[in-house]
PDB file of C-alpha atoms in Angstrom:
ATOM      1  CA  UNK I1237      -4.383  10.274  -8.944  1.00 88.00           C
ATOM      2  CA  UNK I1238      -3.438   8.132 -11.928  1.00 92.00           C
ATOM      3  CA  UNK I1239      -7.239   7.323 -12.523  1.00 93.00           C
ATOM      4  CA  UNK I1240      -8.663  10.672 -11.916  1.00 92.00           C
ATOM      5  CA  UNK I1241      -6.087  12.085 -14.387  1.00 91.00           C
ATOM      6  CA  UNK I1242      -6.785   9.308 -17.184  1.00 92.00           C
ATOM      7  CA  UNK I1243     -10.303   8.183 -16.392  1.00 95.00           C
ATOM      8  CA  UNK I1244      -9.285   4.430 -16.598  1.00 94.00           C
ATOM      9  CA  UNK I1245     -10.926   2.935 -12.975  1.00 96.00           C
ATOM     10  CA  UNK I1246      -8.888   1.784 -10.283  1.00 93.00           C
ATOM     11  CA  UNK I1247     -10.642  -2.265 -11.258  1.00 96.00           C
ATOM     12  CA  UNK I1248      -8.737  -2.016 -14.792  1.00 95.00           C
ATOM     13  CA  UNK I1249      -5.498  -0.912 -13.195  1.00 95.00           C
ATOM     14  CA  UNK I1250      -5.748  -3.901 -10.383  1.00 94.00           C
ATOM     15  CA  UNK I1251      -6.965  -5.849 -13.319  1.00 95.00           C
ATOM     16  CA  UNK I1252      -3.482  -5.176 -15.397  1.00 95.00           C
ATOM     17  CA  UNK I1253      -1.066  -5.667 -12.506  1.00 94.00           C
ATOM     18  CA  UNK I1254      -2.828  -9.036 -11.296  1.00 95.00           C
ATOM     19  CA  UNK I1255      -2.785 -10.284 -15.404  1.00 94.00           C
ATOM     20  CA  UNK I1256       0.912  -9.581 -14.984  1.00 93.00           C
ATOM     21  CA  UNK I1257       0.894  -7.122 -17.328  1.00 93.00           C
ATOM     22  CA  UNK I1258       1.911  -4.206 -15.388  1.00 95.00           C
ATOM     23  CA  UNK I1259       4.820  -5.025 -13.035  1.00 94.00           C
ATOM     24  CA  UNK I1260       5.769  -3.966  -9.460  1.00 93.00           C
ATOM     25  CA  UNK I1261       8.625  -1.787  -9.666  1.00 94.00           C
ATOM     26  CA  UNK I1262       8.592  -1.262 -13.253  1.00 94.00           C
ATOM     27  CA  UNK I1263       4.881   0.644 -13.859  1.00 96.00           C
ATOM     28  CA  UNK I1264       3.668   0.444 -10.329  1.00 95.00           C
ATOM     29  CA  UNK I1265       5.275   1.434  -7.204  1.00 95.00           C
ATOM     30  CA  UNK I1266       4.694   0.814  -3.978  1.00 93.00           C
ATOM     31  CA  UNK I1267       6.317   3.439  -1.631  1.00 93.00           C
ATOM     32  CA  UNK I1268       6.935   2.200   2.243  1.00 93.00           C
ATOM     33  CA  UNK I1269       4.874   3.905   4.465  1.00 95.00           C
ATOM     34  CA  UNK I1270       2.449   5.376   1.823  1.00 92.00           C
ATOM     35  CA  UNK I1271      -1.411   2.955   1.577  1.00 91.00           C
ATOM     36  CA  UNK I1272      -1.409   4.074  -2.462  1.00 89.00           C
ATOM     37  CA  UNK I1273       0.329   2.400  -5.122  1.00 91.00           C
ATOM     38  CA  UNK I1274       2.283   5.187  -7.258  1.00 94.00           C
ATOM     39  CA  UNK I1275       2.277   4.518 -11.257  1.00 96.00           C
ATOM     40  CA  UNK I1276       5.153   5.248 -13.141  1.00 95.00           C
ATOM     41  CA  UNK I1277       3.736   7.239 -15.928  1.00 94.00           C
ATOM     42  CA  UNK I1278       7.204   6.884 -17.869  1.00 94.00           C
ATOM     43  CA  UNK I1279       6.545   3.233 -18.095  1.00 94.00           C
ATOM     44  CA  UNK I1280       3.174   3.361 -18.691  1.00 94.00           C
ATOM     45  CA  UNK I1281       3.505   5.839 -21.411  1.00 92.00           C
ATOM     46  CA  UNK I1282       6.794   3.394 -22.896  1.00 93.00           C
ATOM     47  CA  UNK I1283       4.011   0.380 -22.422  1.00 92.00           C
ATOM     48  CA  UNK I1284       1.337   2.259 -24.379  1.00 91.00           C
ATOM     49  CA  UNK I1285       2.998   2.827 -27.116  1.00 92.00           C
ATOM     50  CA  UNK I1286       4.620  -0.166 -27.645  1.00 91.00           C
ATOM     51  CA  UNK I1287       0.557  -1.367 -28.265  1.00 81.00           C
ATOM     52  CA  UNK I1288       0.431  -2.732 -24.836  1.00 74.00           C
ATOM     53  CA  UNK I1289       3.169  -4.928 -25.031  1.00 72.00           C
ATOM     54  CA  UNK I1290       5.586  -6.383 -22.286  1.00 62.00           C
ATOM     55  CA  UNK I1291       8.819  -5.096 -22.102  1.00 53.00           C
ATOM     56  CA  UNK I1292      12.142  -6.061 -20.270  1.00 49.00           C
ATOM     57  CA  UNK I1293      14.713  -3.248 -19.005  1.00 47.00           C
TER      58      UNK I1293
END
């Protein structure tokens, strides 16, 4: 859903999580018993505008 709504492709989102630069269970979720990873728009909206940088809760 994530991709359809922002028209990034689901390469450039596997892409950031395997760089390291979106983290499980901060920007992406994965929910027992559902195939799809969820993102957390929250955190991806916090990481966007901090220029793309990591952050730390």
């Amino acid at each position: 859903m994530y991709c359809a709504q922002t028209g990034e492709t689901l390469d450039a989102v596997n892409k950031r999580i395997q760089r390291g630069i979106w983290r499980e269970g901060t920007h992406v979720l994965k929910i027992e018993g559902v195939k799809e990873r969820w993102i957390d728009l929250a955190e991806v909206s916090t990481w966007a505008r901090s220029n793309g940088k990591h952050h730390t809760r």
